[in-house]
Coordinates of C-alpha atoms and ligand atoms in Angstrom, one line a residue:
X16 CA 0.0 0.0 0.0
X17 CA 1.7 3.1 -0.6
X18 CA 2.1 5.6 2.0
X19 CA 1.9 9.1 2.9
X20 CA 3.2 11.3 5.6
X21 CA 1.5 14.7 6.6
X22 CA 2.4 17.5 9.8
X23 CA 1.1 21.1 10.4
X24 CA 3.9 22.5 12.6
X25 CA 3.2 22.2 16.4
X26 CA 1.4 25.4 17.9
X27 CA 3.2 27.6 20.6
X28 CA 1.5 27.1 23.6
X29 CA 1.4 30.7 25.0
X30 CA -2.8 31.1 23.7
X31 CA -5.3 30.3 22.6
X32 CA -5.9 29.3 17.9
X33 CA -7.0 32.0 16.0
X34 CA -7.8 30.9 12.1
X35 CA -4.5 31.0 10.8
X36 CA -4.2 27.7 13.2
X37 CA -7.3 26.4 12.0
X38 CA -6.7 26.7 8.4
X39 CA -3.9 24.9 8.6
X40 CA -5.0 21.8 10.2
X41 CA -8.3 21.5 8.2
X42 CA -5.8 22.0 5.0
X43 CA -3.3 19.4 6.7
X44 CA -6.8 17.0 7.7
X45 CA -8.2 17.3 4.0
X46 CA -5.4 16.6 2.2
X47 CA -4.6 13.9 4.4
X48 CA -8.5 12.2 3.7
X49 CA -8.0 12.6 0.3
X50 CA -4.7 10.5 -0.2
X51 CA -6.9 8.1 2.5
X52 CA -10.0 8.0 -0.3
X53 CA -7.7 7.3 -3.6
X54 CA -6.0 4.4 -1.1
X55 CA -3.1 5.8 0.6
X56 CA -1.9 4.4 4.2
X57 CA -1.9 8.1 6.1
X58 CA -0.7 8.8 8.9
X59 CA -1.5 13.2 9.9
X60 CA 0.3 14.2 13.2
X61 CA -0.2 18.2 14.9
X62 CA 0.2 19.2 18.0
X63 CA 1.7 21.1 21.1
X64 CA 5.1 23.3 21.5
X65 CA 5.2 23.6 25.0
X66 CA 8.3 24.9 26.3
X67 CA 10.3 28.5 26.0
X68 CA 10.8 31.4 28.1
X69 CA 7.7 32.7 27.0
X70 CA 5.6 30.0 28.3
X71 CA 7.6 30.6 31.3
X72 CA 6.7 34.5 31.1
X73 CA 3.1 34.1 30.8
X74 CA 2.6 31.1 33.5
X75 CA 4.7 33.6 36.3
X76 CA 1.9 36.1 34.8
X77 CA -0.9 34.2 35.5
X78 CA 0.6 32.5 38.8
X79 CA 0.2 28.9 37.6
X80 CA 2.9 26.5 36.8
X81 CA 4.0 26.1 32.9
X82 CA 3.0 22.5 33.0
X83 CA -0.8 24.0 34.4
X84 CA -0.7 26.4 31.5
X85 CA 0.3 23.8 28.4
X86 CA -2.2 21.7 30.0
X87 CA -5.0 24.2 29.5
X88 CA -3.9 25.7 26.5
X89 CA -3.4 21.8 25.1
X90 CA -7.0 21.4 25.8
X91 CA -8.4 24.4 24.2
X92 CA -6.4 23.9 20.8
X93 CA -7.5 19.9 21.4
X94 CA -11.4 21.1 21.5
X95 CA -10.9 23.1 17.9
X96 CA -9.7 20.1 16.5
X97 CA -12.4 17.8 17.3
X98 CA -15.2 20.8 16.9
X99 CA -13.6 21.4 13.2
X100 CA -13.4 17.5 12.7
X101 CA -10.1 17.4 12.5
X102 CA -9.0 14.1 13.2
X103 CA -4.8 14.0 13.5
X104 CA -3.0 10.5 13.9
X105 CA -1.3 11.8 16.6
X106 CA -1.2 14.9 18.6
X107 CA 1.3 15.7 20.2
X108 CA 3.0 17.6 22.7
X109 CA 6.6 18.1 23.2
X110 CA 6.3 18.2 27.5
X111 CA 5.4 14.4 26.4
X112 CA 8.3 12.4 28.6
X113 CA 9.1 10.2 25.7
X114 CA 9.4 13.1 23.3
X115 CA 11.8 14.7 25.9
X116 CA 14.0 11.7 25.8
X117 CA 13.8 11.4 21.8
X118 CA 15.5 14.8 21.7
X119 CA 17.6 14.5 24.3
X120 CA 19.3 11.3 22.4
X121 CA 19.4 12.7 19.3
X122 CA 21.3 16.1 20.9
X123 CA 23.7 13.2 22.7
X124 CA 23.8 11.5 18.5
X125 CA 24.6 15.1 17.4
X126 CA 27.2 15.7 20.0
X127 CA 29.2 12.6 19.4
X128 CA 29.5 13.1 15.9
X129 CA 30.8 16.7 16.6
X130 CA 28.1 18.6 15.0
X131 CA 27.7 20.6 18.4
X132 CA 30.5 22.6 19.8
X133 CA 30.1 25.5 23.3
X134 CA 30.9 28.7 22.3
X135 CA 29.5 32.4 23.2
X136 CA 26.4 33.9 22.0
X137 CA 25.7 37.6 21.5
X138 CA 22.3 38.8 21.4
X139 CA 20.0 41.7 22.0
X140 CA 17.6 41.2 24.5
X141 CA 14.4 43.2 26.2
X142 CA 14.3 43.0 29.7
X143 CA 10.6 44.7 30.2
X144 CA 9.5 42.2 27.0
X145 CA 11.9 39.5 28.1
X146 CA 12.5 38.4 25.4
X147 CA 16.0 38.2 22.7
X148 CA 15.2 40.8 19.8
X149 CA 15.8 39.3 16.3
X150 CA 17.7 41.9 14.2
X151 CA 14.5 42.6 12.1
X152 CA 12.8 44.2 15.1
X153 CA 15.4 46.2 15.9
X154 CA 14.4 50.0 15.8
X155 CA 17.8 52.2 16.1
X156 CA 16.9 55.9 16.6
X157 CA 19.8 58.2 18.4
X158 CA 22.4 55.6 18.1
X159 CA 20.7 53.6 20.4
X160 CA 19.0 50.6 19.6
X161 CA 15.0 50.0 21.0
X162 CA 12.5 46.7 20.9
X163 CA 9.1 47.3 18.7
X164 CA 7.3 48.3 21.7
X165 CA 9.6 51.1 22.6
X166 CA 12.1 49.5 25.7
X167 CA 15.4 50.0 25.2
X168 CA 17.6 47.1 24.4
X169 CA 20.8 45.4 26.0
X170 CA 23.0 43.3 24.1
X171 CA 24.2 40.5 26.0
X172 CA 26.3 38.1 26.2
X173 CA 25.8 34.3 27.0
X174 CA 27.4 30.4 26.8
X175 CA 25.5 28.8 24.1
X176 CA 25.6 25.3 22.2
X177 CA 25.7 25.6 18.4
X178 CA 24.8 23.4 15.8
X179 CA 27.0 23.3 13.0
X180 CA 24.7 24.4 10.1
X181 CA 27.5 26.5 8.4
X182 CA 29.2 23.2 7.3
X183 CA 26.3 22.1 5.2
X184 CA 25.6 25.4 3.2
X185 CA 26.6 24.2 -0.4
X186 CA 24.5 21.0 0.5
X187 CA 21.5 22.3 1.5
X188 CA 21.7 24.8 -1.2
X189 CA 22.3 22.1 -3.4
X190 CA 19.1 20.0 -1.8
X191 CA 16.9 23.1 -2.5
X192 CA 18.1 24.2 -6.5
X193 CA 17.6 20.0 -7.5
X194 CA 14.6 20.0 -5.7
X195 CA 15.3 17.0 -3.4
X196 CA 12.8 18.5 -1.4
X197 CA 9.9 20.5 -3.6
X198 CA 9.6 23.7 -2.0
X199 CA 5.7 24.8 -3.0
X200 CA 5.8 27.5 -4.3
X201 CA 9.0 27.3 -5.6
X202 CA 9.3 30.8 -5.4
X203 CA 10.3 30.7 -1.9
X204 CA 13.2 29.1 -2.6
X205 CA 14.6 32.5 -3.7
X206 CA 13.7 34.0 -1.0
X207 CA 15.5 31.8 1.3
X208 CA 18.7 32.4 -0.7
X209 CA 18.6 36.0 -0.7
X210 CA 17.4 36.4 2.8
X211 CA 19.2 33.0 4.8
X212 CA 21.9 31.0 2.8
X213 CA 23.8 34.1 1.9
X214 CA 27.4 35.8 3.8
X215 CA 25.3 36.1 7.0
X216 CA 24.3 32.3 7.3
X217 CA 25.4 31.3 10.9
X218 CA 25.9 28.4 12.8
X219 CA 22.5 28.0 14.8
X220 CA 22.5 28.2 18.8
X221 CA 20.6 25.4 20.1
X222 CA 20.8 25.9 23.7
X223 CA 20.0 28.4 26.6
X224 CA 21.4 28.9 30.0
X225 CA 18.8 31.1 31.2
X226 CA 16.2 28.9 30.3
X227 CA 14.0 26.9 33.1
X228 CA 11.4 25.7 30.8
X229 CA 12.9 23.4 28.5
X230 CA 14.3 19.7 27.4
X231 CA 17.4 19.6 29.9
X232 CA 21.2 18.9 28.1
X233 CA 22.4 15.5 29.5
X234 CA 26.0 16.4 29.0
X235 CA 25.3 20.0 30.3
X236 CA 22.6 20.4 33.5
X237 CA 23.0 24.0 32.6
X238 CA 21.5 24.4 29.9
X239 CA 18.0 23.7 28.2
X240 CA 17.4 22.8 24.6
X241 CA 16.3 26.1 22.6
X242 CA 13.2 25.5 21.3
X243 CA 13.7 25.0 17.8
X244 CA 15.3 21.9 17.9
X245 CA 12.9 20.6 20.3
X246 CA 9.7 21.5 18.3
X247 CA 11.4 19.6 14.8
X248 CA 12.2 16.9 16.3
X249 CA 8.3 15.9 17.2
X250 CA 7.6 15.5 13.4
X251 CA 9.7 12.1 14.1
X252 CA 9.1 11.8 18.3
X253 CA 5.9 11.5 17.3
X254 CA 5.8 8.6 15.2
X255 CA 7.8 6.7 17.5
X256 CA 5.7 7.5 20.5
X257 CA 2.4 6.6 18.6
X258 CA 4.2 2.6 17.6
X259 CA 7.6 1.4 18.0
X260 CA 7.4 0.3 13.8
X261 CA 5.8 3.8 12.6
X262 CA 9.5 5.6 11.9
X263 CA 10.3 2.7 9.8
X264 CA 6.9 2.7 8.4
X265 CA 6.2 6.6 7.6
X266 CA 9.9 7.7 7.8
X267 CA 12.8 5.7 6.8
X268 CA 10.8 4.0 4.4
X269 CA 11.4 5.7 0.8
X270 CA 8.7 5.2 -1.2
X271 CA 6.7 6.9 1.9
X272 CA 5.9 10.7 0.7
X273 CA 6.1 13.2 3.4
X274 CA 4.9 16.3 3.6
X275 CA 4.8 19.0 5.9
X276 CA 2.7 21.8 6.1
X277 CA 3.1 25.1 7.5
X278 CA 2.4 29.2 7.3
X279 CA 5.1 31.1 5.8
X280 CA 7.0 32.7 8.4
X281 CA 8.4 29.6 9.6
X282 CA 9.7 28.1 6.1
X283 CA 13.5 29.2 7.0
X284 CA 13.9 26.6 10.1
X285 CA 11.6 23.9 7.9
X286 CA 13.6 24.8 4.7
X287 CA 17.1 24.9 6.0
X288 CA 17.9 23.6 9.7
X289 CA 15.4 21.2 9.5
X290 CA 16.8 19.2 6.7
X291 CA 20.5 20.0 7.9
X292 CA 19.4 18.6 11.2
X293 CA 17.9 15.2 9.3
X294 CA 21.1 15.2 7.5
X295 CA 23.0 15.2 10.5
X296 CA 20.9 13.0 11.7
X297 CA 21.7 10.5 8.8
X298 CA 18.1 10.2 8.4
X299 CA 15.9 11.1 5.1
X300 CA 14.3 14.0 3.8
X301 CA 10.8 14.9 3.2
X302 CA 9.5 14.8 -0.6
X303 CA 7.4 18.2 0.1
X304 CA 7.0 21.3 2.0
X305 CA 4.2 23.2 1.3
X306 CA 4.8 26.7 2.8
X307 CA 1.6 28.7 2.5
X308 CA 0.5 32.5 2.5
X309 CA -1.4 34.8 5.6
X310 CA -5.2 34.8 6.2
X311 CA -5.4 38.6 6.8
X312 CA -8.7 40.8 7.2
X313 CA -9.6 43.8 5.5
X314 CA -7.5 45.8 8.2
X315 CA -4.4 44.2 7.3
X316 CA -2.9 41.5 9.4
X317 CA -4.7 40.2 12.2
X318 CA -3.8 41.4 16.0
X319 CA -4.7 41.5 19.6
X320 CA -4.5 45.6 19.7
X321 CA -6.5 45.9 16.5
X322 CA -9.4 43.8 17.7
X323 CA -9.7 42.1 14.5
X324 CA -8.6 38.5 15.3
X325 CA -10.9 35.7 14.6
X326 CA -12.2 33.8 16.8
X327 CA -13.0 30.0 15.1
X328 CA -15.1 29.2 17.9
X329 CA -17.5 32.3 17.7
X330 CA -17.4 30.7 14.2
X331 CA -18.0 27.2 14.6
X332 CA -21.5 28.4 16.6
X333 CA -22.7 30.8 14.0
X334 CA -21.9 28.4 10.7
X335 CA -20.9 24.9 11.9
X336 CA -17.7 23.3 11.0
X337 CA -18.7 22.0 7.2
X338 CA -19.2 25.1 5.7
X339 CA -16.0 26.7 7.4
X340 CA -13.7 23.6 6.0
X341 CA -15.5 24.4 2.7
X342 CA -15.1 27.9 2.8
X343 CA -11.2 28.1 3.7
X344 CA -10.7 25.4 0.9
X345 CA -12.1 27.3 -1.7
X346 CA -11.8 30.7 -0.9
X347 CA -8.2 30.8 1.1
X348 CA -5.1 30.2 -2.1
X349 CA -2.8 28.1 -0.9
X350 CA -0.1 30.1 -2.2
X351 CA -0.9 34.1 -1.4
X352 CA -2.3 36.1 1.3
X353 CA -6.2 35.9 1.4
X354 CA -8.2 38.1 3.2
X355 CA -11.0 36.3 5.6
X356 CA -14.1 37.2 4.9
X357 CA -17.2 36.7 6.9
X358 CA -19.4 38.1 4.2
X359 CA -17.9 35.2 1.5
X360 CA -18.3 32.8 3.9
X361 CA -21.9 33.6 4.1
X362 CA -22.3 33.6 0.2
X363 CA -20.1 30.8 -0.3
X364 CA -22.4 28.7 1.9
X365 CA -25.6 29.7 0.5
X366 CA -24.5 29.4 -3.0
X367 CA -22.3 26.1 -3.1
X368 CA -23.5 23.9 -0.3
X369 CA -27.3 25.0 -0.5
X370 CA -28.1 25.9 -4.1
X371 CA -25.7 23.8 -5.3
X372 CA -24.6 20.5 -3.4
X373 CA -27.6 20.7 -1.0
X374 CA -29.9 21.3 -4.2
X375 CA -28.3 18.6 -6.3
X376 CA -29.0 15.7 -3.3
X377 CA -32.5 16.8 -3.0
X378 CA -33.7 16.8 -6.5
X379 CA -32.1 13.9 -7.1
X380 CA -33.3 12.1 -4.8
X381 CA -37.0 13.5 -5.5
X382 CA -36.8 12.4 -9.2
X383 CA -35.9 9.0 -8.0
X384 CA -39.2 9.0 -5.6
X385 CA -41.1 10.5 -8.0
X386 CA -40.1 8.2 -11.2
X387 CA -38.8 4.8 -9.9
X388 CA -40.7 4.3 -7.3
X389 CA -38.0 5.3 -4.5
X390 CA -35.3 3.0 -5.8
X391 CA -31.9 3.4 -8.1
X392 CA -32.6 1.2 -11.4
X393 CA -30.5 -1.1 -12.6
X394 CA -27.7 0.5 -14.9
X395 CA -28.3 -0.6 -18.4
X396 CA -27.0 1.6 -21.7
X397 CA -29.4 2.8 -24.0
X398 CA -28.5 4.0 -27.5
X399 CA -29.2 7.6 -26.4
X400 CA -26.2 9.9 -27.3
X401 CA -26.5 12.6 -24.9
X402 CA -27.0 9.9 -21.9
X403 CA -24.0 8.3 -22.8
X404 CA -21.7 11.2 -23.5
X405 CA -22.6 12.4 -19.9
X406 CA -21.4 8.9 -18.4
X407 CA -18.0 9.3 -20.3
X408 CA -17.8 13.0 -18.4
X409 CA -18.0 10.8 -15.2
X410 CA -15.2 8.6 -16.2
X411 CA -13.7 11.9 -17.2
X412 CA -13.7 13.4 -13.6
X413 CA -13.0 10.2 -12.2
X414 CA -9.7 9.5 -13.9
X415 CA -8.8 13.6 -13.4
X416 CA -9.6 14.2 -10.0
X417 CA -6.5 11.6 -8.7
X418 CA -3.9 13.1 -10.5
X419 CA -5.2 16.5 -9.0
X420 CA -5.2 14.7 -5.3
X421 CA -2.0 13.5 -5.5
X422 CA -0.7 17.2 -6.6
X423 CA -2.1 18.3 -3.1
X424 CA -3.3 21.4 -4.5
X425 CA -6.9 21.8 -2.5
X426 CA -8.2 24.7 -4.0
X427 CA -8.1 23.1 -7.7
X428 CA -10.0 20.1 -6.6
X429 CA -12.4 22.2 -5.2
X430 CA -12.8 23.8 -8.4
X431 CA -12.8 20.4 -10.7
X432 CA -15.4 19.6 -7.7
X433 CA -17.7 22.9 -9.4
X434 CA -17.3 21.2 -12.5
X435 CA -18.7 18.2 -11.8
X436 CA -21.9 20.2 -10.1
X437 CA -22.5 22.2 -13.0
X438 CA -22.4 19.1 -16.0
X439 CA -25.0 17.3 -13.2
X440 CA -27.1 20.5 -12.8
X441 CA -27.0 20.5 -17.0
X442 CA -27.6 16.9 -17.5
X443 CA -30.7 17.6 -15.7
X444 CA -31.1 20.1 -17.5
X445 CA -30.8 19.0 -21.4
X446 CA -32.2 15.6 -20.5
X447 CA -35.3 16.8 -18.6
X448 CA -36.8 13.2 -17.3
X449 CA -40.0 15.2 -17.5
X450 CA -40.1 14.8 -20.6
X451 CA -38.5 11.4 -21.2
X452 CA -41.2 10.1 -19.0
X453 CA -43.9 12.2 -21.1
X454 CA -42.5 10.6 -24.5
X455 CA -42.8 7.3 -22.9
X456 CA -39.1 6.8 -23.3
X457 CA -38.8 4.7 -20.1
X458 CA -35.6 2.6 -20.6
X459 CA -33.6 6.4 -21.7
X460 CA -35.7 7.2 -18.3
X461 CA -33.9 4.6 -16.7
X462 CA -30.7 4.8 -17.9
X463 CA -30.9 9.0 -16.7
X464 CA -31.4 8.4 -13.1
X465 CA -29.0 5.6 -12.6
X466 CA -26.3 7.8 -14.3
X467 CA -27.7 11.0 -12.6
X468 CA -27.5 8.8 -9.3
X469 CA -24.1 7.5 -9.7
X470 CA -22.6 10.7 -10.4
X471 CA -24.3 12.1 -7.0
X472 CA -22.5 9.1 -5.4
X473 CA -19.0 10.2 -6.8
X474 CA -19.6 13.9 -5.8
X475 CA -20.4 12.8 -2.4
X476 CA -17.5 10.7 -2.1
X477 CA -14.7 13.5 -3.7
X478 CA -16.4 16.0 -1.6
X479 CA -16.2 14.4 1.8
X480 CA -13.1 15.3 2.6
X481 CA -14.4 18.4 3.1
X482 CA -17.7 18.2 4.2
X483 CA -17.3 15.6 6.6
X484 CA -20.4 15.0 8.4
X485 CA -23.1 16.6 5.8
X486 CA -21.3 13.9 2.8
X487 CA -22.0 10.8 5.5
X488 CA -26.1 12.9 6.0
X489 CA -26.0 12.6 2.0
X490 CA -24.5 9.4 1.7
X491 CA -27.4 7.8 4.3
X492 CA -30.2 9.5 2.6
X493 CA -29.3 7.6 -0.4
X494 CA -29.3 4.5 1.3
X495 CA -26.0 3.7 -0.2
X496 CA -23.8 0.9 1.8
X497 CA -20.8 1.9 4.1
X498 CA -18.5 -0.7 2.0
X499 CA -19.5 1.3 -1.1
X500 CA -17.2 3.6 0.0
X501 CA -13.9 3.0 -1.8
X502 CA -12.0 4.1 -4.8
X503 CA -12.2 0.7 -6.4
X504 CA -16.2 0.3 -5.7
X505 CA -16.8 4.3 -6.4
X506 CA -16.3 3.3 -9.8
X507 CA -18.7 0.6 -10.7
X508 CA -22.1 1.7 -12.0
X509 CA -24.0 -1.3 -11.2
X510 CA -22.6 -1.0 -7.5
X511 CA -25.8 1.3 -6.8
X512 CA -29.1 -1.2 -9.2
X513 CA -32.0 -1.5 -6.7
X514 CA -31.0 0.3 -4.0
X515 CA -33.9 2.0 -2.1
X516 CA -33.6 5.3 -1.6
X517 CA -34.2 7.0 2.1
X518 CA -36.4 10.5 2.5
X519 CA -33.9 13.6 2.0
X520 CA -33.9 16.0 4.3
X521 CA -32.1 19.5 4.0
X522 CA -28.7 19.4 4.6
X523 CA -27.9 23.5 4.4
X524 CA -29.9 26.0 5.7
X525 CA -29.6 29.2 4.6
X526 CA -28.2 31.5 6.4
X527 CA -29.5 36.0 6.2
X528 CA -26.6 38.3 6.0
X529 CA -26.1 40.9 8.4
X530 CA -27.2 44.0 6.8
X531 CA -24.5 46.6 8.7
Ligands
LIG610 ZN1 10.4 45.6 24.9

């Protein structure tokens, strides 16, 4: 069975998922149903960073321990997951013991081989923020050198462990220009070139001695492991932790593809340490990493002090979790910034799920009731041209809509999806069993519904990925049998003769605009 590997990165554990987190995991939980549907082996793992000085930070804050903090935090994010039907492999969370001891052996692996070496580390650092100042932030005015919100900043001066990354430039340069990992888009490659791999491209400190929180150094009780390294490591922790075979399985194994999915900002450590760190590691590389653009509003990107973060909860109540997942795989690109709309989300449900899917189950099933007597009839050709052109459109879609799953690009099967909806809503159309049933034409009759039916039954079963409980409403109302639902029975016509059809009922209400 061939095999396929997917991550979203694991979430900082500091508060609570905005959108941006829950777009990623329902991309990460679609794709991974999809390769399920055409007959992959999957196995989709997101999850927790726990540790850091800013977990430490907020816990003194709130006057609760870090570990009572992750805990809740965990919780919240775990809530979102199973309110958005997300269903991950594995989640995990990197305060897990046995994730502490996976990283702590593969610093020990690291340090033998002499990829780690103690040296000094200068950095600037906030002491109202608390918190090291990446040079990017850095606002210099007078000479003197000030954090975003203002504070003046220190430069300091602290042991650190560092991770030889300098020694593997050409290589991973090398990994990145052949493509031995597809960067998606490819464009970001660049980027990383001109930004990372250029004169400034530094080993990477991997360790802090001013760090409680964290994944203590064996060799070294004073120091923790920076966070970085601990968070990577979970895409294989996890694996292990879940079944002692399951890094052979989904890992070492070759012909496995893996992909890992993430927002933008973080490409550079996915891109560059990440596979350095494997290398090191002597372990393989993923096939893909799919490095995708912001969900912003209309006021730009989203942030506590403007007020205009989303909260998917407040979201989940007001539309339910179908026509979000639908809505953020249509209507969010995979590659570029999108702006979140509530507005489209309201129009994108009223027009696709109930004028158009919810429409397209309902009539269907009423001509059934109304001209066969509340049962599929048996599939059997007629001589009827337009009848049988449509059927070879269904064989069409069926062949295309693989190869576009297994180029992981959601928003294009959501579209090939469209198609399919509009050639049903025409066959319907042109055919109009009306009148086939008028003219007395009861074998082209027939012939209509069980193709009209059969192509309901491979919409439903392309589509729910994505509408997960509303396809399984669609499916039942059809009567069809659970075992029906598999890529090699999908595509039998006579799978579906005599089945009796249930009542439909509406599976999308519409839902009023706000008029403000
Ligand atoms: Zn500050």
């Amino acid at each position: 069975m061939k095999k396929f590997y997917i991550s979203t990165p694991i979430y900082y554990s500091s508060g609570k998922p905005h959108i941006g987190h829950a777009y990623t995991t329902i991309l990460a939980d679609v794709i991974s149903r999809y390769k399920k549907i055409i007959g992959y082996d999957t196995f989709f793992i997101t999850g927790m960073d726990e540790h850091g000085q800013k977990i430490e930070t907020i816990a003194k804050r709130e006057n609760i321990s870090c570990q009572e903090l992750v805990d809740k935090n965990s919780l919240i994010f775990e809530k979102l997951w199973k309110d958005l039907q997300v269903e991950p492999n594995f989640f995990i969370r990197t305060t897990n013991e046995k994730h502490k001891k996976f990283v702590q052996e593969k610093f020990s692996t690291l340090y033998s081989k002499k990829f780690i070496y103690l040296d000094n580390w200068v950095s600037l650092y906030c002491i109202q923020c608390e918190e090291d100042i990446v040079d990017k932030k850095v606002v210099i005015k007078d000479d003197k050198k000030y954090c975003e919100h203002g504070h003046e900043i220190i430069s300091r001066s602290e042991e650190s462990y560092f991770l030889k990354t300098t020694e593997f430039k050409e290589w991973i340069i090398n990994v990145l220009d052949n493509q031995e990992i597809v960067i998606d888009p490819t464009s970001r490659v660049l980027e990383l070139k001109n930004n990372f791999l250029n004169d400034e491209f530094r080993d990477l400190s991997i360790s802090r001695n001013n760090l409680n929180w964290g994944v203590e150094i064996k060799e070294d009780k004073n120091h923790k492991i920076y966070v970085w390294l601990d968070a990577l490591l979970n895409y294989i922790s996890g694996l292990s932790i879940c079944n002692d075979s399951f890094v052979d399985k989904y890992w070492n194994d070759d012909k496995t593809e893996i992909v890992h999915l993430l927002s933008k900002e973080i490409t550079r450590f996915h891109c560059i340490y990440w596979p350095i760190i494997l290398k090191m590691l002597n372990y393989r590389l993923p096939s893909k990493i799919i490095s995708h653009g912001w969900i912003i509003t209309s006021q730009g990107k989203m942030s506590k002090s403007i007020g205009n973060v989303v909260d998917p909860f407040e979201l989940i109540n007001k539309f339910g979790s179908d026509s979000i997942r639908y809505y953020l795989m249509k209507e969010i690109s995979m590659i570029n910034d999108s702006t979140f709309s509530e507005d489209l989300l309201v129009t994108t449900h009223n027009a696709d799920l109930c004028n158009n899917f919810g429409n397209i189950i309902n009539r269907t099933l009423g001509l059934i009731n109304k001209y066969s007597n509340e049962t599929i009839p048996k599939y059997s050709r007629t001589e009827n041209n337009d009848l049988v052109s449509f059927e070879n459109t269904i064989i069409d879609f069926t062949s295309k809509i693989e190869k576009t799953i297994n180029t992981l690009d959601v928003n294009l099967i959501v579209k090939e999806i469209n198609i399919l909806e509009n050639n049903i809503n025409s066959f319907i159309e042109i055919n109009k069993p009306w009148n086939l049933f008028k003219e007395n034409k009861i074998d082209d009759l027939m012939y209509f519904l069980s193709l009209l039916s059969n192509s309901v039954k491979i919409l439903i079963f392309y589509i729910s990925p994505i509408l997960v409980s509303k396809s399984k409403e669609a499916w039942e109302q059809f009567g069809f049998p659970k075992d029906l639902f598999t890529i090699i029975e999908i595509n039998k016509f006579d799978s579906i003769d005599n089945i009796k059809v249930n009542n439909s009922k509406i599976l999308f209400e519409r839902i009023e605009k706000n008029e403000n």
